[in-house]
Short mmCIF file of C-alpha atoms and ligand atoms in Angstrom, two decimals:
data_model
loop_
_atom_site.label_atom_id
_atom_site.label_comp_id
_atom_site.label_asym_id
_atom_site.label_seq_id
_atom_site.Cartn_x
_atom_site.Cartn_y
_atom_site.Cartn_z
CA MET A 1 21.31 -9.63 -23.49
CA GLN A 2 20.16 -10.98 -20.18
CA GLU A 3 17.51 -9.79 -17.80
CA ILE A 4 17.35 -10.54 -14.12
CA SER A 5 13.70 -10.27 -13.28
CA ALA A 6 11.84 -11.54 -10.28
CA GLY A 7 8.29 -12.77 -10.16
CA LEU A 8 5.61 -12.30 -7.58
CA ASN A 9 5.52 -15.84 -6.19
CA GLY A 10 6.03 -15.52 -2.43
CA ALA A 11 5.88 -19.23 -1.58
CA GLY A 12 8.66 -20.11 0.85
CA GLN A 13 9.48 -16.47 1.66
CA LYS A 14 9.50 -15.23 5.25
CA HIS A 15 8.12 -11.74 5.83
CA ALA A 16 8.39 -9.35 8.75
CA VAL A 17 5.84 -6.52 8.76
CA ILE A 18 6.48 -3.63 11.15
CA VAL A 19 3.34 -1.62 11.88
CA SER A 20 3.36 1.72 13.68
CA ARG A 21 0.44 2.24 16.07
CA TRP A 22 0.38 6.02 15.65
CA ASN A 23 -2.66 6.90 13.49
CA ASP A 24 -3.80 3.30 13.84
CA PHE A 25 -7.09 3.99 12.06
CA ILE A 26 -4.88 4.31 8.97
CA THR A 27 -2.14 1.79 9.75
CA ASP A 28 -4.67 -0.96 10.58
CA ARG A 29 -6.00 -0.64 7.04
CA LEU A 30 -2.52 -0.61 5.56
CA GLN A 31 -1.67 -3.72 7.59
CA ASN A 32 -4.78 -5.48 6.28
CA GLY A 33 -3.77 -4.56 2.74
CA ALA A 34 -0.23 -5.87 3.30
CA LEU A 35 -1.52 -9.17 4.70
CA ALA A 36 -3.91 -9.58 1.78
CA ALA A 37 -1.04 -9.02 -0.66
CA LEU A 38 1.29 -11.51 1.05
CA ARG A 39 -1.44 -14.17 1.19
CA SER A 40 -2.49 -13.62 -2.41
CA HIS A 41 1.13 -14.02 -3.54
CA GLY A 42 1.46 -17.37 -1.80
CA VAL A 43 3.22 -16.47 1.43
CA ALA A 44 2.22 -18.98 4.13
CA GLU A 45 0.50 -17.70 7.26
CA ASP A 46 3.28 -19.13 9.48
CA ASP A 47 5.85 -17.22 7.43
CA ILE A 48 4.37 -13.80 8.31
CA THR A 49 5.41 -11.98 11.50
CA ILE A 50 3.78 -8.70 12.54
CA ILE A 51 5.82 -6.41 14.77
CA PRO A 52 3.92 -3.45 16.25
CA VAL A 53 5.92 -0.34 17.23
CA PRO A 54 4.72 2.87 18.93
CA GLY A 55 5.34 5.34 16.10
CA ALA A 56 7.08 5.83 12.77
CA TYR A 57 10.15 7.20 14.57
CA GLU A 58 10.71 3.73 16.08
CA ILE A 59 10.46 1.84 12.78
CA GLY A 60 14.07 2.25 11.59
CA PRO A 61 15.94 0.64 14.48
CA VAL A 62 13.49 -2.27 14.64
CA ALA A 63 13.74 -2.77 10.87
CA ARG A 64 17.51 -2.92 11.08
CA LYS A 65 17.46 -5.49 13.87
CA LEU A 66 14.95 -7.69 12.04
CA ALA A 67 16.85 -7.46 8.75
CA ALA A 68 20.16 -8.20 10.46
CA SER A 69 18.69 -11.29 12.17
CA GLY A 70 18.85 -13.18 8.86
CA ARG A 71 15.42 -14.68 9.55
CA TYR A 72 13.45 -12.76 6.92
CA SER A 73 13.38 -12.56 3.13
CA ALA A 74 12.08 -8.97 3.42
CA VAL A 75 10.97 -6.46 6.03
CA THR A 76 7.98 -4.26 5.24
CA CYS A 77 7.53 -1.03 7.22
CA ILE A 78 4.09 0.50 7.66
CA GLY A 79 3.21 3.82 9.24
CA ALA A 80 1.37 7.10 8.77
CA VAL A 81 2.86 10.50 9.44
CA ILE A 82 0.39 13.32 8.91
CA ARG A 83 1.73 16.86 8.77
CA GLY A 84 -1.41 18.47 10.10
CA SER A 85 -1.20 16.58 13.38
CA THR A 86 2.38 17.30 14.40
CA PRO A 87 4.88 20.17 14.44
CA HIS A 88 7.72 17.65 14.19
CA PHE A 89 6.47 15.95 10.99
CA ASP A 90 9.76 16.50 9.19
CA TYR A 91 11.82 14.91 11.95
CA VAL A 92 9.58 11.86 12.30
CA ALA A 93 9.06 11.30 8.56
CA GLY A 94 12.68 12.09 7.68
CA GLN A 95 14.13 9.79 10.31
CA ALA A 96 11.80 6.96 9.32
CA ALA A 97 12.71 7.24 5.61
CA ARG A 98 16.43 7.57 6.26
CA LEU A 99 16.72 4.66 8.66
CA VAL A 100 14.55 2.33 6.59
CA ALA A 101 16.84 2.89 3.61
CA GLN A 102 19.91 2.48 5.80
CA ALA A 103 18.62 -0.79 7.27
CA SER A 104 18.49 -2.25 3.79
CA TYR A 105 21.91 -0.88 2.76
CA ASP A 106 23.52 -2.13 5.96
CA THR A 107 22.11 -5.64 5.87
CA GLY A 108 21.54 -6.53 2.21
CA VAL A 109 17.95 -7.48 3.00
CA PRO A 110 15.09 -5.69 1.24
CA VAL A 111 13.43 -3.25 3.63
CA LEU A 112 10.35 -1.62 2.13
CA PHE A 113 9.00 1.85 2.93
CA GLY A 114 5.24 1.79 3.40
CA VAL A 115 5.04 4.87 5.58
CA LEU A 116 2.48 7.38 4.35
CA THR A 117 3.69 10.96 4.65
CA THR A 118 0.74 13.19 3.93
CA GLU A 119 -0.36 16.77 4.45
CA THR A 120 -3.83 15.81 5.68
CA ILE A 121 -5.81 12.95 7.20
CA GLU A 122 -7.93 12.87 4.03
CA GLN A 123 -4.86 12.17 1.89
CA ALA A 124 -3.93 9.31 4.21
CA ILE A 125 -7.43 7.82 4.03
CA GLU A 126 -7.33 7.99 0.23
CA ARG A 127 -4.18 5.84 0.27
CA ALA A 128 -5.39 3.35 2.87
CA GLY A 129 -7.95 1.47 0.84
CA THR A 130 -10.21 4.12 -0.70
CA LYS A 131 -9.75 6.47 -3.66
CA LEU A 132 -6.06 5.79 -4.42
CA GLY A 133 -5.85 2.10 -3.52
CA ASN A 134 -4.15 0.56 -0.53
CA LYS A 135 -0.46 1.43 -0.20
CA GLY A 136 -0.06 -1.45 2.29
CA TYR A 137 -1.04 -3.87 -0.45
CA GLU A 138 1.36 -2.22 -2.88
CA VAL A 139 4.35 -2.17 -0.53
CA ALA A 140 3.92 -5.82 0.48
CA THR A 141 3.66 -6.80 -3.19
CA ALA A 142 6.93 -4.94 -3.76
CA ALA A 143 8.43 -6.84 -0.81
CA VAL A 144 7.63 -10.18 -2.48
CA GLU A 145 9.24 -9.01 -5.71
CA MET A 146 12.33 -7.60 -3.99
CA ALA A 147 12.82 -10.79 -1.94
CA ASN A 148 12.80 -12.79 -5.17
CA LEU A 149 15.10 -10.29 -6.88
CA PHE A 150 17.67 -10.31 -4.06
CA ALA A 151 17.60 -14.12 -4.01
CA ARG A 152 18.14 -14.27 -7.77
CA ILE A 153 21.04 -11.82 -7.68
CA ASP A 154 22.63 -13.89 -4.89
CA SER A 155 22.21 -17.20 -6.73
N1 INI B 201 4.33 9.06 14.78
C1 INI B 201 3.74 8.65 13.64
O1 INI B 201 3.93 7.48 13.25
N2 INI B 201 2.93 9.48 12.94
C2 INI B 201 2.70 10.77 13.33
O2 INI B 201 1.93 11.47 12.62
C3 INI B 201 3.30 11.21 14.52
N3 INI B 201 3.04 12.54 15.02
O3 INI B 201 2.06 13.16 14.58
O4 INI B 201 3.75 13.06 15.87
C4 INI B 201 4.14 10.34 15.25
N4 INI B 201 4.78 10.74 16.37
C5 INI B 201 5.34 9.80 17.33
C6 INI B 201 6.76 9.35 16.98
O5 INI B 201 6.79 8.50 15.88
C7 INI B 201 7.39 8.58 18.16
O6 INI B 201 6.64 7.42 18.44
C8 INI B 201 7.49 9.41 19.44
O7 INI B 201 8.09 10.65 19.19
C9 INI B 201 8.35 8.65 20.50
O8 INI B 201 9.68 8.47 20.03
#
Protein backbone atom coordinates (compact mmCIF):
# COMPACT_ATOMS: atom_id res chain seq x y z
CA MET A 1 0.00 0.00 0.00
CA GLN A 2 1.14 3.51 -0.71
CA GLU A 3 0.05 6.80 0.74
CA ILE A 4 0.43 10.16 -0.92
CA SER A 5 0.54 12.58 1.97
CA ALA A 6 1.70 16.14 2.05
CA GLY A 7 3.35 17.93 4.92
CA LEU A 8 2.97 21.44 6.18
CA ASN A 9 6.33 22.82 5.07
CA GLY A 10 5.57 25.91 2.97
CA ALA A 11 9.15 26.86 2.14
CA GLY A 12 9.42 27.77 -1.54
CA GLN A 13 5.65 27.98 -2.05
CA LYS A 14 4.05 31.11 -3.50
CA HIS A 15 0.72 32.15 -2.00
CA ALA A 16 -1.97 34.54 -3.17
CA VAL A 17 -4.45 35.62 -0.49
CA ILE A 18 -7.62 37.34 -1.67
CA VAL A 19 -9.29 39.38 1.07
CA SER A 20 -12.77 40.84 0.76
CA ARG A 21 -13.16 44.29 2.33
CA TRP A 22 -16.85 43.83 3.18
CA ASN A 23 -17.12 43.28 6.96
CA ASP A 24 -13.45 44.24 7.24
CA PHE A 25 -13.54 44.17 11.03
CA ILE A 26 -13.82 40.39 10.55
CA THR A 27 -11.76 39.90 7.38
CA ASP A 28 -8.80 41.90 8.79
CA ARG A 29 -8.60 39.36 11.62
CA LEU A 30 -8.91 36.44 9.22
CA GLN A 31 -6.14 37.96 7.08
CA ASN A 32 -3.89 38.28 10.13
CA GLY A 33 -4.57 34.65 10.98
CA ALA A 34 -3.78 33.56 7.41
CA LEU A 35 -0.50 35.51 7.39
CA ALA A 36 0.50 34.04 10.74
CA ALA A 37 -0.15 30.53 9.41
CA LEU A 38 1.84 31.05 6.20
CA ARG A 39 4.78 32.52 8.11
CA SER A 40 4.75 29.81 10.75
CA HIS A 41 4.80 27.14 8.02
CA GLY A 42 7.90 28.63 6.41
CA VAL A 43 6.45 30.67 3.54
CA ALA A 44 8.77 33.60 2.82
CA GLU A 45 7.42 37.14 3.12
CA ASP A 46 8.24 37.86 -0.55
CA ASP A 47 6.24 34.80 -1.58
CA ILE A 48 2.97 36.14 -0.15
CA THR A 49 0.72 38.43 -2.21
CA ILE A 50 -2.42 39.99 -0.72
CA ILE A 51 -5.17 40.95 -3.16
CA PRO A 52 -8.01 43.05 -1.69
CA VAL A 53 -11.42 42.89 -3.41
CA PRO A 54 -14.61 44.84 -2.61
CA GLY A 55 -16.84 41.95 -1.49
CA ALA A 56 -17.21 38.18 -1.44
CA TYR A 57 -19.11 38.32 -4.73
CA GLU A 58 -15.92 39.52 -6.45
CA ILE A 59 -13.68 36.77 -5.03
CA GLY A 60 -14.42 34.04 -7.60
CA PRO A 61 -13.36 35.79 -10.82
CA VAL A 62 -10.19 37.15 -9.19
CA ALA A 63 -9.35 33.71 -7.78
CA ARG A 64 -9.69 32.16 -11.22
CA LYS A 65 -7.44 34.75 -12.83
CA LEU A 66 -4.76 34.36 -10.16
CA ALA A 67 -4.89 30.56 -10.30
CA ALA A 68 -4.75 30.58 -14.10
CA SER A 69 -1.69 32.87 -14.06
CA GLY A 70 0.50 29.92 -13.01
CA ARG A 71 2.33 32.17 -10.55
CA TYR A 72 0.95 30.68 -7.32
CA SER A 73 1.15 27.36 -5.52
CA ALA A 74 -2.25 28.09 -3.95
CA VAL A 75 -4.87 30.82 -3.75
CA THR A 76 -6.59 31.44 -0.42
CA CYS A 77 -9.91 33.29 -0.41
CA ILE A 78 -11.04 35.22 2.66
CA GLY A 79 -14.37 36.91 3.23
CA ALA A 80 -17.32 37.23 5.58
CA VAL A 81 -20.94 37.03 4.50
CA ILE A 82 -23.36 37.59 7.36
CA ARG A 83 -27.01 36.74 6.82
CA GLY A 84 -28.34 39.31 9.23
CA SER A 85 -26.83 42.18 7.25
CA THR A 86 -28.11 41.41 3.77
CA PRO A 87 -31.25 40.21 2.01
CA HIS A 88 -29.08 38.75 -0.77
CA PHE A 89 -26.93 36.55 1.50
CA ASP A 90 -27.70 33.41 -0.49
CA TYR A 91 -26.67 34.97 -3.80
CA VAL A 92 -23.41 36.41 -2.47
CA ALA A 93 -22.41 33.35 -0.41
CA GLY A 94 -23.56 30.88 -3.07
CA GLN A 95 -21.74 32.62 -5.89
CA ALA A 96 -18.55 32.91 -3.84
CA ALA A 97 -18.55 29.20 -2.92
CA ARG A 98 -19.41 28.03 -6.44
CA LEU A 99 -16.83 30.14 -8.24
CA VAL A 100 -14.04 29.39 -5.76
CA ALA A 101 -14.58 25.66 -6.34
CA GLN A 102 -14.78 26.20 -10.09
CA ALA A 103 -11.54 28.21 -10.14
CA SER A 104 -9.73 25.23 -8.68
CA TYR A 105 -11.39 22.69 -11.00
CA ASP A 106 -10.70 24.83 -14.05
CA THR A 107 -7.05 25.53 -13.33
CA GLY A 108 -5.72 22.56 -11.33
CA VAL A 109 -4.41 24.95 -8.68
CA PRO A 110 -5.64 24.65 -5.08
CA VAL A 111 -8.09 27.45 -4.32
CA LEU A 112 -9.16 27.49 -0.68
CA PHE A 113 -12.50 28.72 0.69
CA GLY A 114 -12.02 30.86 3.77
CA VAL A 115 -15.26 32.79 3.44
CA LEU A 116 -17.29 32.80 6.65
CA THR A 117 -21.01 32.38 6.02
CA THR A 118 -22.77 33.02 9.28
CA GLU A 119 -26.21 33.88 10.58
CA THR A 120 -24.96 36.60 12.92
CA ILE A 121 -22.05 38.96 13.53
CA GLU A 122 -21.38 37.13 16.80
CA GLN A 123 -20.85 33.84 14.96
CA ALA A 124 -18.39 35.57 12.64
CA ILE A 125 -16.46 37.08 15.57
CA GLU A 126 -16.25 33.65 17.22
CA ARG A 127 -14.52 32.30 14.09
CA ALA A 128 -12.18 35.25 13.59
CA GLY A 129 -9.79 34.69 16.46
CA THR A 130 -11.98 34.29 19.56
CA LYS A 131 -14.04 31.36 20.85
CA LEU A 132 -13.77 29.02 17.86
CA GLY A 133 -10.25 29.84 16.69
CA ASN A 134 -9.23 31.76 13.60
CA LYS A 135 -10.58 30.32 10.34
CA GLY A 136 -8.05 32.43 8.41
CA TYR A 137 -5.25 30.54 10.13
CA GLU A 138 -6.94 27.22 9.38
CA VAL A 139 -7.60 27.92 5.71
CA ALA A 140 -4.05 29.14 5.05
CA THR A 141 -2.67 26.04 6.77
CA ALA A 142 -4.86 23.96 4.46
CA ALA A 143 -3.47 25.95 1.50
CA VAL A 144 0.09 24.95 2.43
CA GLU A 145 -0.93 21.31 2.66
CA MET A 146 -2.88 21.37 -0.61
CA ALA A 147 -0.01 23.06 -2.46
CA ASN A 148 2.30 20.27 -1.31
CA LEU A 149 -0.27 17.60 -2.16
CA PHE A 150 -0.87 18.92 -5.69
CA ALA A 151 2.90 19.12 -6.25
CA ARG A 152 3.36 15.55 -5.06
CA ILE A 153 0.58 14.22 -7.25
CA ASP A 154 2.13 16.01 -10.24
CA SER A 155 5.63 14.70 -9.56
N1 LIG B 1 -20.25 41.12 0.58
C1 LIG B 1 -19.65 40.41 1.54
O1 LIG B 1 -18.48 40.00 1.37
N2 LIG B 1 -20.30 40.13 2.71
C2 LIG B 1 -21.58 40.54 2.93
O2 LIG B 1 -22.11 40.24 4.04
C3 LIG B 1 -22.22 41.30 1.94
N3 LIG B 1 -23.55 41.82 2.15
O3 LIG B 1 -24.00 41.86 3.31
O4 LIG B 1 -24.24 42.23 1.23
C4 LIG B 1 -21.53 41.58 0.73
N4 LIG B 1 -22.12 42.27 -0.26
C5 LIG B 1 -21.36 42.89 -1.34
C6 LIG B 1 -21.07 41.95 -2.50
O5 LIG B 1 -20.12 40.98 -2.16
C7 LIG B 1 -20.50 42.73 -3.71
O6 LIG B 1 -19.29 43.36 -3.35
C8 LIG B 1 -21.46 43.79 -4.24
O7 LIG B 1 -22.75 43.24 -4.46
C9 LIG B 1 -20.93 44.35 -5.59
O8 LIG B 1 -20.87 43.34 -6.58
